[in-house]
Amino acid sequence: MVQKIALYILLTQFVQEVCSKLDRNDLNIRYKLGKEATCYENGRYIKDMKYMNRNLKKVVCIDWDPDALKYSEKNSIIIPKFEGDGRDRELVMMIPFLKELAKPEIQDVRVELDKYGHYKPHIKFYKMHPKYHKLLPPEVRFY
């Protein structure tokens, strides 16, 4: 049985523009959330997953700014900021790891994220599982 994943996009800018590029036919992204789904604190927008009314055992939030996730640290994956480089494949490289997190036997994604770390956890996961070694970027491969 294939498990469906609810994909939520929470951006403080350009929500519709980004989502239309990711999901051209508007079929896969269930919720497109903008600033209205964040907390505004000390001049910054903070993503607080508890306001999503979802089971946080099954929620992952990916961002480049750890401060934007300070209330959702256990559910966070931190990746390098996208700087416009067309060769940047960080999100694409993460897909197999996210598919693993979505498997029914994973009871709580927070436990898995704690195991692999919150900064680029897919790298540690791939290192620990030989079938994924080929996905490691050359600078972190080991033989």
Short mmCIF file of N, CA and C in Angstrom, two decimals:
data_model
loop_
_atom_site.label_atom_id
_atom_site.label_comp_id
_atom_site.label_asym_id
_atom_site.label_seq_id
_atom_site.Cartn_x
_atom_site.Cartn_y
_atom_site.Cartn_z
N MET A 1 0.84 -1.18 0.00
CA MET A 1 0.00 0.00 0.00
C MET A 1 0.88 1.25 0.00
N VAL A 2 0.60 2.17 -0.86
CA VAL A 2 1.35 3.41 -0.95
C VAL A 2 0.79 4.40 0.06
N GLN A 3 1.71 4.97 0.84
CA GLN A 3 1.28 5.97 1.81
C GLN A 3 1.34 7.34 1.16
N LYS A 4 0.27 8.08 1.28
CA LYS A 4 0.24 9.44 0.76
C LYS A 4 0.86 10.37 1.78
N ILE A 5 1.54 11.37 1.27
CA ILE A 5 2.17 12.36 2.13
C ILE A 5 1.45 13.68 1.92
N ALA A 6 1.06 14.31 3.00
CA ALA A 6 0.47 15.64 2.90
C ALA A 6 1.62 16.63 2.85
N LEU A 7 1.71 17.39 1.79
CA LEU A 7 2.79 18.34 1.62
C LEU A 7 2.26 19.73 1.88
N TYR A 8 2.86 20.39 2.83
CA TYR A 8 2.51 21.75 3.18
C TYR A 8 3.70 22.62 2.83
N ILE A 9 3.46 23.74 2.23
CA ILE A 9 4.52 24.69 1.92
C ILE A 9 4.25 25.92 2.77
N LEU A 10 5.22 26.28 3.60
CA LEU A 10 5.10 27.44 4.48
C LEU A 10 6.26 28.36 4.18
N LEU A 11 5.96 29.43 3.51
CA LEU A 11 6.96 30.43 3.14
C LEU A 11 6.48 31.79 3.61
N THR A 12 7.42 32.65 3.93
CA THR A 12 7.01 34.00 4.31
C THR A 12 6.98 34.93 3.10
N GLN A 13 7.52 34.44 1.96
CA GLN A 13 7.48 35.23 0.73
C GLN A 13 7.25 34.30 -0.46
N PHE A 14 6.66 34.82 -1.49
CA PHE A 14 6.56 34.15 -2.79
C PHE A 14 5.88 32.78 -2.73
N VAL A 15 4.91 32.59 -1.86
CA VAL A 15 4.26 31.29 -1.69
C VAL A 15 3.68 30.78 -3.00
N GLN A 16 2.84 31.57 -3.63
CA GLN A 16 2.18 31.11 -4.85
C GLN A 16 3.17 30.86 -5.98
N GLU A 17 4.18 31.73 -6.09
CA GLU A 17 5.17 31.58 -7.16
C GLU A 17 5.94 30.27 -7.02
N VAL A 18 6.41 29.97 -5.81
CA VAL A 18 7.18 28.75 -5.56
C VAL A 18 6.31 27.52 -5.77
N CYS A 19 5.10 27.55 -5.23
CA CYS A 19 4.22 26.39 -5.34
C CYS A 19 3.83 26.11 -6.78
N SER A 20 3.63 27.14 -7.58
CA SER A 20 3.26 26.91 -8.97
C SER A 20 4.41 26.27 -9.75
N LYS A 21 5.64 26.55 -9.36
CA LYS A 21 6.79 25.91 -10.01
C LYS A 21 6.93 24.45 -9.56
N LEU A 22 6.66 24.18 -8.29
CA LEU A 22 6.79 22.83 -7.74
C LEU A 22 5.64 21.92 -8.16
N ASP A 23 4.48 22.48 -8.30
CA ASP A 23 3.27 21.69 -8.54
C ASP A 23 2.44 22.36 -9.63
N ARG A 24 2.89 22.21 -10.86
CA ARG A 24 2.30 22.93 -12.00
C ARG A 24 0.80 22.67 -12.18
N ASN A 25 0.33 21.47 -11.85
CA ASN A 25 -1.08 21.14 -12.04
C ASN A 25 -1.89 21.27 -10.76
N ASP A 26 -1.26 21.78 -9.70
CA ASP A 26 -1.95 22.01 -8.43
C ASP A 26 -2.58 20.74 -7.87
N LEU A 27 -1.83 19.63 -7.92
CA LEU A 27 -2.35 18.34 -7.47
C LEU A 27 -1.70 17.82 -6.19
N ASN A 28 -0.47 18.24 -5.89
CA ASN A 28 0.29 17.60 -4.83
C ASN A 28 0.45 18.40 -3.54
N ILE A 29 0.43 19.68 -3.63
CA ILE A 29 0.63 20.49 -2.43
C ILE A 29 -0.74 20.80 -1.84
N ARG A 30 -1.00 20.18 -0.72
CA ARG A 30 -2.33 20.30 -0.12
C ARG A 30 -2.57 21.69 0.46
N TYR A 31 -1.59 22.24 1.14
CA TYR A 31 -1.75 23.55 1.77
C TYR A 31 -0.58 24.44 1.41
N LYS A 32 -0.88 25.65 1.01
CA LYS A 32 0.13 26.65 0.71
C LYS A 32 -0.03 27.73 1.76
N LEU A 33 0.92 27.81 2.65
CA LEU A 33 0.81 28.69 3.80
C LEU A 33 1.83 29.82 3.70
N GLY A 34 1.41 31.01 4.07
CA GLY A 34 2.28 32.17 4.04
C GLY A 34 2.47 32.76 5.42
N LYS A 35 2.71 34.05 5.45
CA LYS A 35 2.98 34.75 6.71
C LYS A 35 1.86 34.56 7.73
N GLU A 36 0.64 34.39 7.22
CA GLU A 36 -0.50 34.25 8.14
C GLU A 36 -0.39 33.01 9.03
N ALA A 37 0.47 32.06 8.66
CA ALA A 37 0.64 30.82 9.43
C ALA A 37 1.89 30.85 10.30
N THR A 38 2.42 32.05 10.52
CA THR A 38 3.63 32.18 11.34
C THR A 38 3.35 33.09 12.53
N CYS A 39 4.30 33.11 13.44
CA CYS A 39 4.26 34.05 14.57
C CYS A 39 5.23 35.19 14.24
N TYR A 40 4.84 36.39 14.52
CA TYR A 40 5.74 37.53 14.30
C TYR A 40 6.31 37.92 15.64
N GLU A 41 7.62 37.83 15.75
CA GLU A 41 8.27 38.05 17.04
C GLU A 41 9.59 38.79 16.84
N ASN A 42 9.74 39.90 17.50
CA ASN A 42 10.98 40.69 17.43
C ASN A 42 11.41 40.98 16.00
N GLY A 43 10.44 41.33 15.16
CA GLY A 43 10.74 41.69 13.79
C GLY A 43 11.00 40.52 12.85
N ARG A 44 10.69 39.30 13.28
CA ARG A 44 10.95 38.11 12.46
C ARG A 44 9.71 37.23 12.41
N TYR A 45 9.60 36.47 11.33
CA TYR A 45 8.54 35.48 11.21
C TYR A 45 9.07 34.14 11.69
N ILE A 46 8.36 33.53 12.63
CA ILE A 46 8.76 32.26 13.23
C ILE A 46 7.73 31.20 12.84
N LYS A 47 8.21 30.06 12.34
CA LYS A 47 7.33 28.95 11.97
C LYS A 47 7.14 28.07 13.20
N ASP A 48 5.92 28.01 13.69
CA ASP A 48 5.60 27.21 14.87
C ASP A 48 4.59 26.14 14.46
N MET A 49 5.08 24.91 14.36
CA MET A 49 4.27 23.82 13.81
C MET A 49 3.06 23.47 14.67
N LYS A 50 3.07 23.82 15.95
CA LYS A 50 1.91 23.46 16.78
C LYS A 50 0.63 24.15 16.32
N TYR A 51 0.78 25.25 15.59
CA TYR A 51 -0.39 25.96 15.08
C TYR A 51 -1.00 25.30 13.85
N MET A 52 -0.35 24.28 13.33
CA MET A 52 -0.87 23.61 12.14
C MET A 52 -1.95 22.59 12.47
N ASN A 53 -2.16 22.31 13.76
CA ASN A 53 -3.17 21.33 14.17
C ASN A 53 -2.96 19.98 13.50
N ARG A 54 -1.72 19.54 13.46
CA ARG A 54 -1.37 18.25 12.87
C ARG A 54 -0.60 17.43 13.89
N ASN A 55 -0.57 16.13 13.68
CA ASN A 55 0.20 15.24 14.54
C ASN A 55 1.68 15.50 14.28
N LEU A 56 2.37 16.11 15.24
CA LEU A 56 3.76 16.50 15.04
C LEU A 56 4.70 15.31 14.94
N LYS A 57 4.20 14.12 15.22
CA LYS A 57 5.01 12.91 15.01
C LYS A 57 5.22 12.66 13.52
N LYS A 58 4.42 13.31 12.69
CA LYS A 58 4.47 13.09 11.24
C LYS A 58 4.77 14.37 10.45
N VAL A 59 5.28 15.40 11.13
CA VAL A 59 5.53 16.68 10.47
C VAL A 59 7.02 16.98 10.46
N VAL A 60 7.53 17.35 9.29
CA VAL A 60 8.92 17.79 9.13
C VAL A 60 8.89 19.18 8.52
N CYS A 61 9.69 20.06 9.05
CA CYS A 61 9.80 21.40 8.50
C CYS A 61 11.24 21.61 8.03
N ILE A 62 11.40 21.99 6.78
CA ILE A 62 12.72 22.19 6.18
C ILE A 62 12.94 23.69 5.99
N ASP A 63 14.08 24.17 6.46
CA ASP A 63 14.38 25.59 6.33
C ASP A 63 15.89 25.76 6.38
N TRP A 64 16.36 26.92 6.01
CA TRP A 64 17.79 27.24 6.10
C TRP A 64 18.10 28.02 7.37
N ASP A 65 17.08 28.58 8.00
CA ASP A 65 17.27 29.46 9.16
C ASP A 65 16.80 28.79 10.44
N PRO A 66 17.72 28.31 11.28
CA PRO A 66 17.30 27.65 12.51
C PRO A 66 16.46 28.55 13.43
N ASP A 67 16.71 29.86 13.39
CA ASP A 67 15.93 30.77 14.24
C ASP A 67 14.47 30.83 13.83
N ALA A 68 14.19 30.60 12.55
CA ALA A 68 12.80 30.62 12.08
C ALA A 68 12.03 29.39 12.55
N LEU A 69 12.75 28.40 13.08
CA LEU A 69 12.13 27.17 13.55
C LEU A 69 12.33 26.94 15.05
N LYS A 70 12.63 28.00 15.77
CA LYS A 70 13.01 27.82 17.17
C LYS A 70 11.93 27.16 18.03
N TYR A 71 10.68 27.25 17.65
CA TYR A 71 9.62 26.58 18.42
C TYR A 71 9.29 25.20 17.87
N SER A 72 9.96 24.82 16.82
CA SER A 72 9.71 23.52 16.18
C SER A 72 11.01 22.77 15.93
N GLU A 73 11.98 22.96 16.80
CA GLU A 73 13.31 22.38 16.58
C GLU A 73 13.28 20.87 16.38
N LYS A 74 12.46 20.16 17.13
CA LYS A 74 12.43 18.70 17.04
C LYS A 74 11.92 18.22 15.69
N ASN A 75 11.17 19.05 14.98
CA ASN A 75 10.61 18.68 13.69
C ASN A 75 11.40 19.29 12.52
N SER A 76 12.53 19.90 12.82
CA SER A 76 13.22 20.67 11.79
C SER A 76 14.35 19.92 11.10
N ILE A 77 14.50 20.25 9.83
CA ILE A 77 15.66 19.87 9.03
C ILE A 77 16.24 21.18 8.52
N ILE A 78 17.50 21.42 8.86
CA ILE A 78 18.18 22.64 8.44
C ILE A 78 19.09 22.31 7.27
N ILE A 79 18.97 23.07 6.21
CA ILE A 79 19.81 22.88 5.03
C ILE A 79 20.44 24.23 4.69
N PRO A 80 21.47 24.23 3.86
CA PRO A 80 22.07 25.51 3.46
C PRO A 80 21.06 26.38 2.69
N LYS A 81 21.22 27.68 2.84
CA LYS A 81 20.35 28.62 2.16
C LYS A 81 20.56 28.53 0.64
N PHE A 82 19.47 28.55 -0.08
CA PHE A 82 19.54 28.57 -1.54
C PHE A 82 19.96 29.97 -1.96
N GLU A 83 21.05 30.05 -2.71
CA GLU A 83 21.59 31.34 -3.13
C GLU A 83 21.40 31.59 -4.62
N GLY A 84 20.54 30.80 -5.28
CA GLY A 84 20.27 31.01 -6.68
C GLY A 84 21.14 30.19 -7.62
N ASP A 85 21.98 29.33 -7.09
CA ASP A 85 22.86 28.50 -7.91
C ASP A 85 22.03 27.39 -8.56
N GLY A 86 21.97 27.38 -9.86
CA GLY A 86 21.19 26.38 -10.59
C GLY A 86 21.69 24.96 -10.39
N ARG A 87 22.90 24.80 -9.86
CA ARG A 87 23.45 23.46 -9.59
C ARG A 87 23.09 22.96 -8.19
N ASP A 88 22.44 23.79 -7.40
CA ASP A 88 22.06 23.41 -6.03
C ASP A 88 21.04 22.27 -6.11
N ARG A 89 21.35 21.14 -5.49
CA ARG A 89 20.47 19.96 -5.52
C ARG A 89 20.12 19.47 -4.11
N GLU A 90 20.23 20.34 -3.14
CA GLU A 90 20.03 19.94 -1.75
C GLU A 90 18.66 19.31 -1.53
N LEU A 91 17.60 19.95 -2.00
CA LEU A 91 16.26 19.40 -1.78
C LEU A 91 16.05 18.11 -2.56
N VAL A 92 16.54 18.06 -3.78
CA VAL A 92 16.41 16.84 -4.58
C VAL A 92 17.16 15.69 -3.92
N MET A 93 18.35 15.97 -3.41
CA MET A 93 19.15 14.94 -2.75
C MET A 93 18.46 14.40 -1.50
N MET A 94 17.59 15.18 -0.92
CA MET A 94 16.91 14.79 0.31
C MET A 94 15.70 13.88 0.09
N ILE A 95 15.21 13.77 -1.12
CA ILE A 95 13.97 13.04 -1.39
C ILE A 95 13.98 11.60 -0.87
N PRO A 96 15.01 10.79 -1.13
CA PRO A 96 14.97 9.42 -0.58
C PRO A 96 14.87 9.38 0.94
N PHE A 97 15.53 10.31 1.61
CA PHE A 97 15.44 10.37 3.07
C PHE A 97 14.02 10.72 3.51
N LEU A 98 13.41 11.68 2.85
CA LEU A 98 12.03 12.05 3.20
C LEU A 98 11.07 10.90 2.94
N LYS A 99 11.31 10.13 1.89
CA LYS A 99 10.47 8.96 1.63
C LYS A 99 10.62 7.94 2.74
N GLU A 100 11.83 7.78 3.26
CA GLU A 100 12.04 6.87 4.40
C GLU A 100 11.27 7.35 5.62
N LEU A 101 11.30 8.65 5.87
CA LEU A 101 10.57 9.20 7.02
C LEU A 101 9.06 9.00 6.88
N ALA A 102 8.58 8.91 5.66
CA ALA A 102 7.14 8.77 5.42
C ALA A 102 6.65 7.33 5.51
N LYS A 103 7.56 6.39 5.68
CA LYS A 103 7.14 4.99 5.75
C LYS A 103 6.28 4.74 6.99
N PRO A 104 5.28 3.87 6.87
CA PRO A 104 4.36 3.62 7.99
C PRO A 104 5.06 3.14 9.27
N GLU A 105 6.18 2.42 9.13
CA GLU A 105 6.86 1.93 10.33
C GLU A 105 7.56 3.02 11.13
N ILE A 106 7.71 4.21 10.56
CA ILE A 106 8.28 5.33 11.30
C ILE A 106 7.16 5.94 12.13
N GLN A 107 7.23 5.70 13.42
CA GLN A 107 6.16 6.17 14.32
C GLN A 107 6.27 7.66 14.65
N ASP A 108 7.52 8.17 14.70
CA ASP A 108 7.72 9.56 15.10
C ASP A 108 8.95 10.11 14.38
N VAL A 109 8.74 11.04 13.46
CA VAL A 109 9.86 11.58 12.69
C VAL A 109 10.86 12.29 13.59
N ARG A 110 10.41 12.79 14.73
CA ARG A 110 11.31 13.51 15.64
C ARG A 110 12.38 12.59 16.20
N VAL A 111 12.03 11.33 16.44
CA VAL A 111 13.01 10.34 16.92
C VAL A 111 14.06 10.11 15.84
N GLU A 112 13.61 9.98 14.61
CA GLU A 112 14.53 9.77 13.49
C GLU A 112 15.44 10.98 13.29
N LEU A 113 14.87 12.17 13.37
CA LEU A 113 15.68 13.37 13.20
C LEU A 113 16.69 13.52 14.32
N ASP A 114 16.31 13.17 15.54
CA ASP A 114 17.27 13.20 16.64
C ASP A 114 18.42 12.22 16.39
N LYS A 115 18.10 11.10 15.79
CA LYS A 115 19.10 10.07 15.51
C LYS A 115 20.12 10.55 14.47
N TYR A 116 19.65 11.25 13.45
CA TYR A 116 20.52 11.65 12.34
C TYR A 116 20.97 13.10 12.41
N GLY A 117 20.45 13.85 13.36
CA GLY A 117 20.78 15.26 13.47
C GLY A 117 19.80 16.11 12.68
N HIS A 118 19.80 17.38 12.97
CA HIS A 118 18.83 18.26 12.32
C HIS A 118 19.46 19.07 11.19
N TYR A 119 20.79 19.09 11.10
CA TYR A 119 21.44 19.76 9.99
C TYR A 119 21.80 18.71 8.94
N LYS A 120 21.15 18.80 7.79
CA LYS A 120 21.36 17.86 6.68
C LYS A 120 21.35 16.39 7.15
N PRO A 121 20.29 15.94 7.82
CA PRO A 121 20.25 14.58 8.37
C PRO A 121 20.34 13.49 7.29
N HIS A 122 19.94 13.82 6.08
CA HIS A 122 19.99 12.83 5.00
C HIS A 122 21.42 12.35 4.75
N ILE A 123 22.40 13.19 4.96
CA ILE A 123 23.80 12.80 4.74
C ILE A 123 24.20 11.70 5.73
N LYS A 124 23.89 11.90 7.00
CA LYS A 124 24.23 10.87 8.00
C LYS A 124 23.44 9.59 7.74
N PHE A 125 22.16 9.73 7.36
CA PHE A 125 21.33 8.57 7.05
C PHE A 125 21.95 7.78 5.89
N TYR A 126 22.34 8.46 4.82
CA TYR A 126 22.93 7.79 3.66
C TYR A 126 24.24 7.11 4.02
N LYS A 127 25.03 7.73 4.88
CA LYS A 127 26.30 7.12 5.31
C LYS A 127 26.05 5.82 6.08
N MET A 128 24.98 5.78 6.86
CA MET A 128 24.69 4.63 7.71
C MET A 128 24.00 3.49 6.97
N HIS A 129 23.51 3.73 5.77
CA HIS A 129 22.76 2.72 5.02
C HIS A 129 23.43 2.51 3.65
N PRO A 130 24.16 1.41 3.49
CA PRO A 130 24.95 1.17 2.27
C PRO A 130 24.18 1.34 0.97
N LYS A 131 22.90 1.00 0.94
CA LYS A 131 22.17 1.12 -0.33
C LYS A 131 22.06 2.57 -0.80
N TYR A 132 22.32 3.52 0.09
CA TYR A 132 22.24 4.93 -0.26
C TYR A 132 23.61 5.59 -0.45
N HIS A 133 24.69 4.86 -0.30
CA HIS A 133 26.02 5.46 -0.42
C HIS A 133 26.20 6.23 -1.73
N LYS A 134 25.62 5.74 -2.80
CA LYS A 134 25.77 6.40 -4.11
C LYS A 134 25.16 7.80 -4.14
N LEU A 135 24.28 8.09 -3.18
CA LEU A 135 23.63 9.41 -3.13
C LEU A 135 24.48 10.46 -2.42
N LEU A 136 25.54 10.01 -1.77
CA LEU A 136 26.38 10.95 -1.03
C LEU A 136 27.13 11.85 -1.99
N PRO A 137 27.21 13.14 -1.68
CA PRO A 137 28.01 14.02 -2.53
C PRO A 137 29.48 13.63 -2.43
N PRO A 138 30.26 13.87 -3.49
CA PRO A 138 31.67 13.42 -3.50
C PRO A 138 32.48 13.89 -2.28
N GLU A 139 32.21 15.07 -1.78
CA GLU A 139 33.01 15.58 -0.67
C GLU A 139 32.79 14.85 0.64
N VAL A 140 31.73 14.03 0.75
CA VAL A 140 31.51 13.27 2.00
C VAL A 140 31.52 11.76 1.79
N ARG A 141 31.80 11.32 0.58
CA ARG A 141 31.85 9.88 0.31
C ARG A 141 33.05 9.26 1.01
N PHE A 142 32.88 8.02 1.33
CA PHE A 142 33.98 7.24 1.89
C PHE A 142 33.98 5.89 1.21
N TYR A 143 35.14 5.31 1.09
CA TYR A 143 35.23 4.02 0.37
C TYR A 143 35.94 3.01 1.23
#
